mmCIF file of N, CA and C and ligand atoms in Angstrom:
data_model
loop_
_atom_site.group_PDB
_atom_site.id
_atom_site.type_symbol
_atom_site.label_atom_id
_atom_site.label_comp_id
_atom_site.label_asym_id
_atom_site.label_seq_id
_atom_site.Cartn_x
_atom_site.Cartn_y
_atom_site.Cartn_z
ATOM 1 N N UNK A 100 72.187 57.051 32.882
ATOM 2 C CA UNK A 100 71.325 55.866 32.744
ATOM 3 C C UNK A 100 70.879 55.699 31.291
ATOM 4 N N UNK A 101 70.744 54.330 30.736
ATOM 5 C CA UNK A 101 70.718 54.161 29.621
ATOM 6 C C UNK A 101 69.232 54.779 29.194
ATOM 7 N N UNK A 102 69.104 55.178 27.617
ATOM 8 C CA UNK A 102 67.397 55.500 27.778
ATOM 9 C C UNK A 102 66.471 55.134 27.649
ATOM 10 N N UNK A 103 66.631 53.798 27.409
ATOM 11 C CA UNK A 103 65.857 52.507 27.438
ATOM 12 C C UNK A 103 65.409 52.411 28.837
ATOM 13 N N UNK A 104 66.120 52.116 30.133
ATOM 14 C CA UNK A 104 65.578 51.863 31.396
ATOM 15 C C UNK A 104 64.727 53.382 31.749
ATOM 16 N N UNK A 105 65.148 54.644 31.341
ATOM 17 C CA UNK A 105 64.467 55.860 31.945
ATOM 18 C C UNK A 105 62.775 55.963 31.344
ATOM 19 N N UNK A 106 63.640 55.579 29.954
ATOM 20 C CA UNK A 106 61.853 55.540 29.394
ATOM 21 C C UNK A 106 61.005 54.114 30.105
ATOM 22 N N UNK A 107 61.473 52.993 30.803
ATOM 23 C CA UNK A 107 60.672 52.039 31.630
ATOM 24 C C UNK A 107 60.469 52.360 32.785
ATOM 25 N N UNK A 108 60.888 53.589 33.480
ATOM 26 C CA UNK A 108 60.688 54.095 34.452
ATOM 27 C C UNK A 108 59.478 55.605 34.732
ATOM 28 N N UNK A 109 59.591 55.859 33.537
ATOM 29 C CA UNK A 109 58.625 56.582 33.402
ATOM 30 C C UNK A 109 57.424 56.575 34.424
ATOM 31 N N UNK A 110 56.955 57.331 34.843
ATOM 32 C CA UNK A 110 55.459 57.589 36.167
ATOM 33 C C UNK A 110 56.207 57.000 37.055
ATOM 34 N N UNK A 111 57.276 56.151 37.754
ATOM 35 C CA UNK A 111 57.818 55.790 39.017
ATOM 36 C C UNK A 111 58.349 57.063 39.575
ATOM 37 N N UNK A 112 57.883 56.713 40.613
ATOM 38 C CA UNK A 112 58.826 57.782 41.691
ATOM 39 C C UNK A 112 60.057 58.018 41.604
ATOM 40 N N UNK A 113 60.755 58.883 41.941
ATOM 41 C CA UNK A 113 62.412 58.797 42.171
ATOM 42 C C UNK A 113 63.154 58.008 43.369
ATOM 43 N N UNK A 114 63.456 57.709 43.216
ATOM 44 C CA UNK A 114 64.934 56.843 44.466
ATOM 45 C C UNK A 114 66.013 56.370 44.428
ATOM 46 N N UNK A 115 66.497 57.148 45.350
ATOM 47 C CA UNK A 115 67.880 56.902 44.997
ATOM 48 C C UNK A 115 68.371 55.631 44.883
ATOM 49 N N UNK A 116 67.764 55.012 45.843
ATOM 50 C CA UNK A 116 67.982 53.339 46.656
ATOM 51 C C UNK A 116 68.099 52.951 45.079
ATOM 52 N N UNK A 117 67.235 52.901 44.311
ATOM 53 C CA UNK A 117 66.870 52.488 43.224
ATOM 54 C C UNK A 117 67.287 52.469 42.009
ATOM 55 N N UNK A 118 68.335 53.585 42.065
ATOM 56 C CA UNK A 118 69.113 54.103 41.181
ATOM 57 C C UNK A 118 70.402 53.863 41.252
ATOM 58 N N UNK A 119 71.054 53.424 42.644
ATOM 59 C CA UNK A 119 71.978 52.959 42.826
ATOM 60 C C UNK A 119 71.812 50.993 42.420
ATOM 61 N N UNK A 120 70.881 50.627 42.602
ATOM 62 C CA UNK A 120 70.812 49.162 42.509
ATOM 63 C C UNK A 120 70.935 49.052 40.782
ATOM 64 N N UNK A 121 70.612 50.043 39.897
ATOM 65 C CA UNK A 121 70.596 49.296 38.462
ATOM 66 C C UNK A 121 72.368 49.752 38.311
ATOM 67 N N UNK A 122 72.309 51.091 38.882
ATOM 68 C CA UNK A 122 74.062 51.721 38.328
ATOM 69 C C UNK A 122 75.048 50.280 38.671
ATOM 70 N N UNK A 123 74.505 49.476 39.566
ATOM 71 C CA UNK A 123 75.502 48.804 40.337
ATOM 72 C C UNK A 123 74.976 47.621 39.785
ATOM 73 N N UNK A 124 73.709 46.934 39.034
ATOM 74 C CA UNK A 124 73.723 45.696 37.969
ATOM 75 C C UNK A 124 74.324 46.747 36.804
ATOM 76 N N UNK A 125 74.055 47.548 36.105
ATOM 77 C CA UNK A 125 74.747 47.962 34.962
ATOM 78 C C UNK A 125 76.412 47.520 34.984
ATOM 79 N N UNK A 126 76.959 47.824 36.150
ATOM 80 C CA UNK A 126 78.787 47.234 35.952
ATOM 81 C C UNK A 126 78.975 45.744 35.779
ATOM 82 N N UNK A 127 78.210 44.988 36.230
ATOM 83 C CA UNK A 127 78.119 43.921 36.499
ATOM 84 C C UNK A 127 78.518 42.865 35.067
ATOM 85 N N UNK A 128 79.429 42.012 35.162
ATOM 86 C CA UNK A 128 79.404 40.979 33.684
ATOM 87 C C UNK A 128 79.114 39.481 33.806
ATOM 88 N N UNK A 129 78.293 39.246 35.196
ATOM 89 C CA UNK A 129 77.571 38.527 35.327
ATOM 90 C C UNK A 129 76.347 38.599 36.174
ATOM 91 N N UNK A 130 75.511 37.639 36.456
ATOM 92 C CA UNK A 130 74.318 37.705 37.503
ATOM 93 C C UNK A 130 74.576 37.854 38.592
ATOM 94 N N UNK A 131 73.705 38.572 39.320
ATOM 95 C CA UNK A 131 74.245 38.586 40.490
ATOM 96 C C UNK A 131 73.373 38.730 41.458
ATOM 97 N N UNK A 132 73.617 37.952 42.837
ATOM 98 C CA UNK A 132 72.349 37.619 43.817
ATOM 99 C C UNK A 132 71.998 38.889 44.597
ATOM 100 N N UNK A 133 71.174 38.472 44.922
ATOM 101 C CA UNK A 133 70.237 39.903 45.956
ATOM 102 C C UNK A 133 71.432 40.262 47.193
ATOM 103 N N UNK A 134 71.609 39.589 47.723
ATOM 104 C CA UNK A 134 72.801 39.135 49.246
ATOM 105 C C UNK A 134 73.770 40.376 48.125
ATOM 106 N N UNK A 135 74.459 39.994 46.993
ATOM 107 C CA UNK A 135 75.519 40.565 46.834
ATOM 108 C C UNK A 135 75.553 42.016 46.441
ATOM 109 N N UNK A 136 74.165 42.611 45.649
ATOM 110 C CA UNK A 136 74.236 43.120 45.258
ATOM 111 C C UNK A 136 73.275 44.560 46.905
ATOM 112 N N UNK A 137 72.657 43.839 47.651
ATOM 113 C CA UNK A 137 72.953 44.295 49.216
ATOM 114 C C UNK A 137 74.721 45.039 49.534
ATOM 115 N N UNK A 138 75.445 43.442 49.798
ATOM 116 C CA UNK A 138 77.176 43.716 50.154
ATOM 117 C C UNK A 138 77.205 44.932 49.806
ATOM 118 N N UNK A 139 77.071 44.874 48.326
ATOM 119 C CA UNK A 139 77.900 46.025 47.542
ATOM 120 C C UNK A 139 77.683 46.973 47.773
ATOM 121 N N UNK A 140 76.236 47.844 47.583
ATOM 122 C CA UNK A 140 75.390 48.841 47.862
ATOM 123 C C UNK A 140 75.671 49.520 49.876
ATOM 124 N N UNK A 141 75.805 48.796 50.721
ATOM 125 C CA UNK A 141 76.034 48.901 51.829
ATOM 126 C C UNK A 141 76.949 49.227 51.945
ATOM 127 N N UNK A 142 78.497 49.013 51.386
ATOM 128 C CA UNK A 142 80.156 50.114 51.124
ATOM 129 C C UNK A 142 79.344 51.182 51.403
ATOM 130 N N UNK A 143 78.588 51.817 50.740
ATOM 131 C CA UNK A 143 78.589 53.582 50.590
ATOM 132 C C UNK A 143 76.816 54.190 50.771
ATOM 133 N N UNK A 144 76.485 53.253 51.447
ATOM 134 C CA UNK A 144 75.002 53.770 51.556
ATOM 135 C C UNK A 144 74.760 52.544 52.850
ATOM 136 N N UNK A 145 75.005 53.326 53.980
ATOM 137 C CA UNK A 145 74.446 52.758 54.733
ATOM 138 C C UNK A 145 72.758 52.206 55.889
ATOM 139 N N UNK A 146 72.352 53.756 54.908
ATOM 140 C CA UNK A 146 70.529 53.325 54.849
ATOM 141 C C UNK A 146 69.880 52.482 54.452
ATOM 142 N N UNK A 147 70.596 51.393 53.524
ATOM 143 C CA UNK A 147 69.640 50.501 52.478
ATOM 144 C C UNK A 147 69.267 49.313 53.162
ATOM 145 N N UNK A 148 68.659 48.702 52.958
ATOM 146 C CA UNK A 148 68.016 47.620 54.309
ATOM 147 C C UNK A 148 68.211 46.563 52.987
ATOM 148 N N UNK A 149 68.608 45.123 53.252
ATOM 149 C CA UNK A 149 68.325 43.611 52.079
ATOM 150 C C UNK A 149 66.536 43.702 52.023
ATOM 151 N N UNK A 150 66.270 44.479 52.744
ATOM 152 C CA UNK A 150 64.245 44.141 52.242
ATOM 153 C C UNK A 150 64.439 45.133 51.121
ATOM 154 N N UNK A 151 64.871 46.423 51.458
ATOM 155 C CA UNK A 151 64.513 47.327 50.037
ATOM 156 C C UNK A 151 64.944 46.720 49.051
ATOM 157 N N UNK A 152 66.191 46.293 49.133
ATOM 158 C CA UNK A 152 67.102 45.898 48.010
ATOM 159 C C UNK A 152 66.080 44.216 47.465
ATOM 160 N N UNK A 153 65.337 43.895 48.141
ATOM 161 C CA UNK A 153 64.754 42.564 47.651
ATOM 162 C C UNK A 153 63.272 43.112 46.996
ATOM 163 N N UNK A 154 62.723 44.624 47.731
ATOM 164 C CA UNK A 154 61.465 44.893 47.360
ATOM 165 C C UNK A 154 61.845 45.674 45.708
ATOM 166 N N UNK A 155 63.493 46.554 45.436
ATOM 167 C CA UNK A 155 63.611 47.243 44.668
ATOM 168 C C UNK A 155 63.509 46.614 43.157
ATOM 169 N N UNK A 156 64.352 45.222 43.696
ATOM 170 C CA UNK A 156 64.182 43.995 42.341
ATOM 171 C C UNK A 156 63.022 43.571 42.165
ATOM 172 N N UNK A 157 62.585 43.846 43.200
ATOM 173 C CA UNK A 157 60.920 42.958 42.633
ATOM 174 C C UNK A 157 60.760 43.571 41.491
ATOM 175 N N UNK A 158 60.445 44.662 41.569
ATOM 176 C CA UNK A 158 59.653 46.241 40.746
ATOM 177 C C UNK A 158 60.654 46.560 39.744
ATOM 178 N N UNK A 159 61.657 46.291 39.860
ATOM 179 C CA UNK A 159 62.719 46.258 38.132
ATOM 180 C C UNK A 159 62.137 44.863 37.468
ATOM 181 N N UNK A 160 61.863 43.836 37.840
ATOM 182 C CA UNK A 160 61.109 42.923 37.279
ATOM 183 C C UNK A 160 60.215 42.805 36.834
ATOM 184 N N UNK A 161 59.180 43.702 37.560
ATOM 185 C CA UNK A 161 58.005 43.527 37.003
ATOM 186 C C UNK A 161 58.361 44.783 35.633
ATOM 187 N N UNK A 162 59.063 45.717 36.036
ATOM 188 C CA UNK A 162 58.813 46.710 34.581
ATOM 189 C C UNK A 162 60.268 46.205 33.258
ATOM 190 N N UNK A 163 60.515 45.241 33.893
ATOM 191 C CA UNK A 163 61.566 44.409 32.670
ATOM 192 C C UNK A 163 62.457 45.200 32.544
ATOM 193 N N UNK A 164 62.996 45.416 33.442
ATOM 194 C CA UNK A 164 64.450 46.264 33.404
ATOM 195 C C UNK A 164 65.483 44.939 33.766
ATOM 196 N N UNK A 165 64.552 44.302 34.797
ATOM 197 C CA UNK A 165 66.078 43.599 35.309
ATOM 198 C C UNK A 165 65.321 42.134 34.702
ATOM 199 N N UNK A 166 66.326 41.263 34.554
ATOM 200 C CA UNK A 166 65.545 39.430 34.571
ATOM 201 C C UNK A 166 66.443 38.403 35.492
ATOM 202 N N UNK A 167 65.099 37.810 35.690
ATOM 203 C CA UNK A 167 65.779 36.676 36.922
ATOM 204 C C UNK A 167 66.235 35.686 35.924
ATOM 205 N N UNK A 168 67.681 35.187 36.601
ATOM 206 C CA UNK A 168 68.244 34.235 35.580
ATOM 207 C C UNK A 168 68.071 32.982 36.489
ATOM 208 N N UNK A 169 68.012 31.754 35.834
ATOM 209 C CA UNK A 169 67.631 30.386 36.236
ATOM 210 C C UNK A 169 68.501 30.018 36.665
ATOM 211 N N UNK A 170 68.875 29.104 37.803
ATOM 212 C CA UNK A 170 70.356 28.442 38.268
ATOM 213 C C UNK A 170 69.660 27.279 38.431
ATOM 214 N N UNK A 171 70.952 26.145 38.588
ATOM 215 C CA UNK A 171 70.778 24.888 39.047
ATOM 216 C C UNK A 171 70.090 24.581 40.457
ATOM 217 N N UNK A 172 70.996 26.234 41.258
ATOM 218 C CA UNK A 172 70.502 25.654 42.665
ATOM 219 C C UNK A 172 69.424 26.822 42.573
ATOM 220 N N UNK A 173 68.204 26.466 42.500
ATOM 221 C CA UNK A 173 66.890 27.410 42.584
ATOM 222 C C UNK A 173 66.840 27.865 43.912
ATOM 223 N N UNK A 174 67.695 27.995 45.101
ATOM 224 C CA UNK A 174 67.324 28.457 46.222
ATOM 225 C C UNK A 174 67.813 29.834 45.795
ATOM 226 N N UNK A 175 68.611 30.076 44.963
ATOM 227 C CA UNK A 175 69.917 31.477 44.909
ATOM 228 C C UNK A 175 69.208 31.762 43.694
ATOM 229 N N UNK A 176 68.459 33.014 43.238
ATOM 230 C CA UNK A 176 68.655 33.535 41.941
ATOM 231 C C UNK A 176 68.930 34.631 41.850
ATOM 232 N N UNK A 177 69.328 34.654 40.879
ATOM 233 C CA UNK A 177 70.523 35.946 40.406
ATOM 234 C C UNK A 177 69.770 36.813 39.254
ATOM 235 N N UNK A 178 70.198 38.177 39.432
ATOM 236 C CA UNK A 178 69.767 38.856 38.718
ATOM 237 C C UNK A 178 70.834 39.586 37.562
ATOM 238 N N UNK A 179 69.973 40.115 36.125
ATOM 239 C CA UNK A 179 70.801 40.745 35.464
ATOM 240 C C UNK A 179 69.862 42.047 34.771
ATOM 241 N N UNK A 180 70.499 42.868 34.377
ATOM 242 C CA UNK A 180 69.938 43.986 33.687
ATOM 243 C C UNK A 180 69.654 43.336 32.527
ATOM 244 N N UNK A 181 68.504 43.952 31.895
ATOM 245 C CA UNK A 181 68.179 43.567 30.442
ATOM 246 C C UNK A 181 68.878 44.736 29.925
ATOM 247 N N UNK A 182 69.424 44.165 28.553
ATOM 248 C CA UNK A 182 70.477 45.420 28.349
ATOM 249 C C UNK A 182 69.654 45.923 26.942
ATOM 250 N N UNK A 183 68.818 45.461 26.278
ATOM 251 C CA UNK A 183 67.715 45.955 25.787
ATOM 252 C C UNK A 183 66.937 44.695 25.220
ATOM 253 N N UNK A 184 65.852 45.078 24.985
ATOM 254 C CA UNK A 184 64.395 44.338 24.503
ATOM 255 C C UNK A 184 65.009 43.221 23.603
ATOM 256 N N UNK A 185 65.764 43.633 22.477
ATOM 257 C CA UNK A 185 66.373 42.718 21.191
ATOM 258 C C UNK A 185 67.451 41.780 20.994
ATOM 259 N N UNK A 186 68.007 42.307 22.156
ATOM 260 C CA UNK A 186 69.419 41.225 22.793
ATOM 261 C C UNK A 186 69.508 40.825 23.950
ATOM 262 N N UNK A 187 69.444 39.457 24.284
ATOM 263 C CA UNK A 187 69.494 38.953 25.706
ATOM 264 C C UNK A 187 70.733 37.799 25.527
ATOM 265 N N UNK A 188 71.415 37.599 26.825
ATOM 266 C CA UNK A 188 72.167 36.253 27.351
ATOM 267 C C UNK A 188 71.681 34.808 27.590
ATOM 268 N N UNK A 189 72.345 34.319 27.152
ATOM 269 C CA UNK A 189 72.555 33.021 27.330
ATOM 270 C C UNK A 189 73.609 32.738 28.297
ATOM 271 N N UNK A 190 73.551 31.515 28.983
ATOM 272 C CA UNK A 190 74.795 31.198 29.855
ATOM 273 C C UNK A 190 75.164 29.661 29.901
ATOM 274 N N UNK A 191 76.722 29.763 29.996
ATOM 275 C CA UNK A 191 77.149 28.056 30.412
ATOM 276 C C UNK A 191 77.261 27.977 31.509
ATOM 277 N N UNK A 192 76.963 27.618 32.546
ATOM 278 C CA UNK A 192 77.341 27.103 33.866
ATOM 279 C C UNK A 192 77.659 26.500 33.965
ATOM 280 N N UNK A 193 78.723 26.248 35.241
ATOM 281 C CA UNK A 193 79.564 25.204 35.823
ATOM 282 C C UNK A 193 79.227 24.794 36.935
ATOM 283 N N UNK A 194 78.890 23.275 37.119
ATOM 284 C CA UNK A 194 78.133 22.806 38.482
ATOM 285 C C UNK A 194 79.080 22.568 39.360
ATOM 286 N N UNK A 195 80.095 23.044 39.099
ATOM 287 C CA UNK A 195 81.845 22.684 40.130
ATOM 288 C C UNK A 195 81.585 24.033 40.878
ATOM 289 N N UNK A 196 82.247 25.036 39.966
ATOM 290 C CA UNK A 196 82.300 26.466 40.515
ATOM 291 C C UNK A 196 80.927 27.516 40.769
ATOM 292 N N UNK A 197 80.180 26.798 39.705
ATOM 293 C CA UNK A 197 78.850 27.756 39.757
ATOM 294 C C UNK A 197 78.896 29.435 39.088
ATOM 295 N N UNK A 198 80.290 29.446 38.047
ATOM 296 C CA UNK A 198 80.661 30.335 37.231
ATOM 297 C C UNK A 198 79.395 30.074 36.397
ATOM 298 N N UNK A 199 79.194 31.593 35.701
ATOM 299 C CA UNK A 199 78.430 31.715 34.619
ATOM 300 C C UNK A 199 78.738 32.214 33.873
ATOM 301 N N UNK A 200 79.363 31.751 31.871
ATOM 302 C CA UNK A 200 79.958 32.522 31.475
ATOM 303 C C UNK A 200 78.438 32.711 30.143
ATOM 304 N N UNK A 201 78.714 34.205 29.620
ATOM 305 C CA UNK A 201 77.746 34.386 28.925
ATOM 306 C C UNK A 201 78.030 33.624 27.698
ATOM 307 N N UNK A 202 77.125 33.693 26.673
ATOM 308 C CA UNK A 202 77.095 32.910 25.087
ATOM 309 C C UNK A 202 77.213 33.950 24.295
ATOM 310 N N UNK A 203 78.064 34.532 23.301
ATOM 311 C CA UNK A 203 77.780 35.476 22.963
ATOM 312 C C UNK A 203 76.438 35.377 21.890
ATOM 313 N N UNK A 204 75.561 34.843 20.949
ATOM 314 C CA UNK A 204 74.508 34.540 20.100
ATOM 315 C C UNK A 204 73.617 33.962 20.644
ATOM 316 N N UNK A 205 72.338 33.900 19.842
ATOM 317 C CA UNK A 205 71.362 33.468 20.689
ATOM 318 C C UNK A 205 71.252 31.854 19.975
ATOM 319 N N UNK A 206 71.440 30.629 20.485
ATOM 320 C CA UNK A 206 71.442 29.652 19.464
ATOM 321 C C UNK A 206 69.892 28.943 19.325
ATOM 322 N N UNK A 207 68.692 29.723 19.778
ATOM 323 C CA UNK A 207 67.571 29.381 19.647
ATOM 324 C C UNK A 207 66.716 29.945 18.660
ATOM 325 N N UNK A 208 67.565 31.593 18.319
ATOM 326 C CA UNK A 208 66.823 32.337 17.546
ATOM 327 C C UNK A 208 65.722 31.625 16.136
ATOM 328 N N UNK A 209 66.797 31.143 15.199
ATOM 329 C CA UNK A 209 66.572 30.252 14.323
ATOM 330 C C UNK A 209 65.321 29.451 14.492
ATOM 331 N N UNK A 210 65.498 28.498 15.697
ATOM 332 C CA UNK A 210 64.965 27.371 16.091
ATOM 333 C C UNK A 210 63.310 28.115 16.153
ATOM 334 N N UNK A 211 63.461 29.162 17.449
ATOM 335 C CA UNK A 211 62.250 29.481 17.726
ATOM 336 C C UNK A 211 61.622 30.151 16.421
ATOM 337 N N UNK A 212 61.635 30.637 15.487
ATOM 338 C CA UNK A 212 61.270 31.370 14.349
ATOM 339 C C UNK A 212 60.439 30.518 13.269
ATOM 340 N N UNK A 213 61.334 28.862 13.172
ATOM 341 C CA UNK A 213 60.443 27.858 12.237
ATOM 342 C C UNK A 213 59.755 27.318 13.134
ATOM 343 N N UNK A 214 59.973 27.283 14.504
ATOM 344 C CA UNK A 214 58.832 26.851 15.148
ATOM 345 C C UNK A 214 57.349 27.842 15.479
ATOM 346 N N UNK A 215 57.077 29.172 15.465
ATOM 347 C CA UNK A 215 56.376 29.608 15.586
ATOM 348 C C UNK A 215 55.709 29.673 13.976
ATOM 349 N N UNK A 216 56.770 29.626 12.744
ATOM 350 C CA UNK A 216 56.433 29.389 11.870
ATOM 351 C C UNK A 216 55.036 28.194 11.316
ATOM 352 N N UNK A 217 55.898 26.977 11.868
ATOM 353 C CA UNK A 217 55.177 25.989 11.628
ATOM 354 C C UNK A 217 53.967 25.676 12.306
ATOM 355 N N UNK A 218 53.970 26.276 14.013
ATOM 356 C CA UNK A 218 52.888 26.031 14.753
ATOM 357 C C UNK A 218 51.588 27.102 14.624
ATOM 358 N N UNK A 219 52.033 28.304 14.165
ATOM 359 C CA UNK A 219 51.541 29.552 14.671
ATOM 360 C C UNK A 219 51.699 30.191 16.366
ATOM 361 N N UNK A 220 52.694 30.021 16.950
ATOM 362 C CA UNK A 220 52.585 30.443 17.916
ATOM 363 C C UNK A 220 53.194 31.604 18.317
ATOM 364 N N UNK A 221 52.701 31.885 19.157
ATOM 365 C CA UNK A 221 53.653 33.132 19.100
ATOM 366 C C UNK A 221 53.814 33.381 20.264
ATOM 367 N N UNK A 222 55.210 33.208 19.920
ATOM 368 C CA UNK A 222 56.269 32.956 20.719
ATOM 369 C C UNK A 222 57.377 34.155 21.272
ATOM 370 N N UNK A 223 57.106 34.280 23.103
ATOM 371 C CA UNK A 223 57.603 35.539 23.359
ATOM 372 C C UNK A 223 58.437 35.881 24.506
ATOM 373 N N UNK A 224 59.096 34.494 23.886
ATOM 374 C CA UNK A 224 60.827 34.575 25.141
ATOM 375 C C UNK A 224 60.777 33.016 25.009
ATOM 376 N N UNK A 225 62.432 32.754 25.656
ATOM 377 C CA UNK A 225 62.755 31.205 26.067
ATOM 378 C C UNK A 225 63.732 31.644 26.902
ATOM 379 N N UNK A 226 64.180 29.775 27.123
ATOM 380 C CA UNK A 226 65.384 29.807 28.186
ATOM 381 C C UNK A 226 65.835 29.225 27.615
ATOM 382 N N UNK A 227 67.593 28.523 27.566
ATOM 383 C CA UNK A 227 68.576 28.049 27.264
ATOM 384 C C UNK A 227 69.792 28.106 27.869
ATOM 385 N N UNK A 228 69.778 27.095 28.597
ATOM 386 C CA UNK A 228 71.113 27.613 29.504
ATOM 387 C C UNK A 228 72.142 25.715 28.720
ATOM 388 N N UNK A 229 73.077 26.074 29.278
ATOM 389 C CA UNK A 229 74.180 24.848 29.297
ATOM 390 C C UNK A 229 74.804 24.738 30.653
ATOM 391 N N UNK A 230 75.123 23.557 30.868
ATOM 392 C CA UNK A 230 75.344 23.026 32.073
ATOM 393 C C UNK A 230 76.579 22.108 31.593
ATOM 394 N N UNK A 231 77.784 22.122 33.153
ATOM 395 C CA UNK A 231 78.807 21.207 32.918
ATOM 396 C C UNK A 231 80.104 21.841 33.481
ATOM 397 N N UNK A 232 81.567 21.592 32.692
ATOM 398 C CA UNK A 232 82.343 21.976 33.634
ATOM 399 C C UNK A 232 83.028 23.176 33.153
ATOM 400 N N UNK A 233 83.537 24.572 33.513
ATOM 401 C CA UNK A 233 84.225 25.699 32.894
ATOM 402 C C UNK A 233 85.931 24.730 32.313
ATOM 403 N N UNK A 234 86.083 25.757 32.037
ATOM 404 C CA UNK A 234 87.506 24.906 31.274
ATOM 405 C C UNK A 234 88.216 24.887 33.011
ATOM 406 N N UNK A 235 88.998 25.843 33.675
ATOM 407 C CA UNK A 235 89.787 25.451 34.926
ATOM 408 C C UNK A 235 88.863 24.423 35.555
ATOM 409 N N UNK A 236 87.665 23.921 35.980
ATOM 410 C CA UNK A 236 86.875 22.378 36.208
ATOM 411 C C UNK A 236 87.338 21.358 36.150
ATOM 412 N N UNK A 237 87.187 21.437 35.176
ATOM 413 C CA UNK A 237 87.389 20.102 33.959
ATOM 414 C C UNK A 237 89.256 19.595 34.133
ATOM 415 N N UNK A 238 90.137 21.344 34.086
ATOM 416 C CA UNK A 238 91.422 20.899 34.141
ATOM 417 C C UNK A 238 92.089 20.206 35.554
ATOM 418 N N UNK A 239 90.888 20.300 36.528
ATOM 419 C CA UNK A 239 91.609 19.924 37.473
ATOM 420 C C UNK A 239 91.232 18.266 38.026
ATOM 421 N N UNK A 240 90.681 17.639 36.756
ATOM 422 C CA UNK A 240 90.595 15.963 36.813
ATOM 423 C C UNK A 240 91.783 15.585 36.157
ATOM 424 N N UNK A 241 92.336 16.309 34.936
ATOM 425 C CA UNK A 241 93.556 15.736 34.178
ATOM 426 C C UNK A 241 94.664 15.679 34.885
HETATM 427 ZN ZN1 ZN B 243 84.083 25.767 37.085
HETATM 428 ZN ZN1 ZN B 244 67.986 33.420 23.122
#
């Protein structure tokens, strides 16, 4: 486990349940919903209940291990590991497929920096997503 998440875990209890849910967002190269990340975990651990697995994300959330990512359809949100404090994702989505591909840069960094500049604010996270069609989408109107 990376030592960024052990040191955010610090004073928590041990569990396994718990330890299997980040090992199994850690592979992950996109977001991924509670339902799936249940599926997955249930192959080889058949103790885990979708409540633990919904109570386990809560509590990676609240200690900022994991972040809820925004979708179009707000009924489904998906989760991702924060892969540390200084670098986070961006995503394009596709309202066809509902693919999410990451951004590799942050294209707000800049932005937010003369703006806290100019306002004084201080400023301590955003969102930025893009919306529209993945390239196979799009190819299948031509
Ligand atoms: Zn698509
Ligand atoms: Zn950003």
């Amino acid at each position: 486990m990376q030592n960024e998440i052990s040191e955010k875990l610090k004073g928590q209890r041990a569990s396994k349940n718990r330890d299997e849910v980040i090992s199994l967002l850690q592979k992950q190269s996109a977001p991924i919903a509670v339902d799936d990340i249940y599926e997955n975990i249930k192959q080889f651990n058949n103790k885990i209940s979708l409540s633990t697995v919904y109570r386990i994300i809560e509590k990676l959330v609240n200690l900022n291990i994991v972040h809820k990512v925004t979708t179009l359809d707000d009924n489904k949100a998906l989760y991702e590991i924060v892969k540390d404090s200084h670098t986070h994702h961006h995503y394009m989505i596709c309202v066809k497929c509902k693919k999410m591909i990451p951004i590799d840069d942050c294209p707000v960094k800049e932005l937010e920096k003369s703006i806290a500049d100019k306002t004084g604010f201080n400023i301590t996270g955003h969102k930025f997503e893009l919306y529209g069609e993945c390239k196979n989408c799009a190819q299948k109107h031509s």
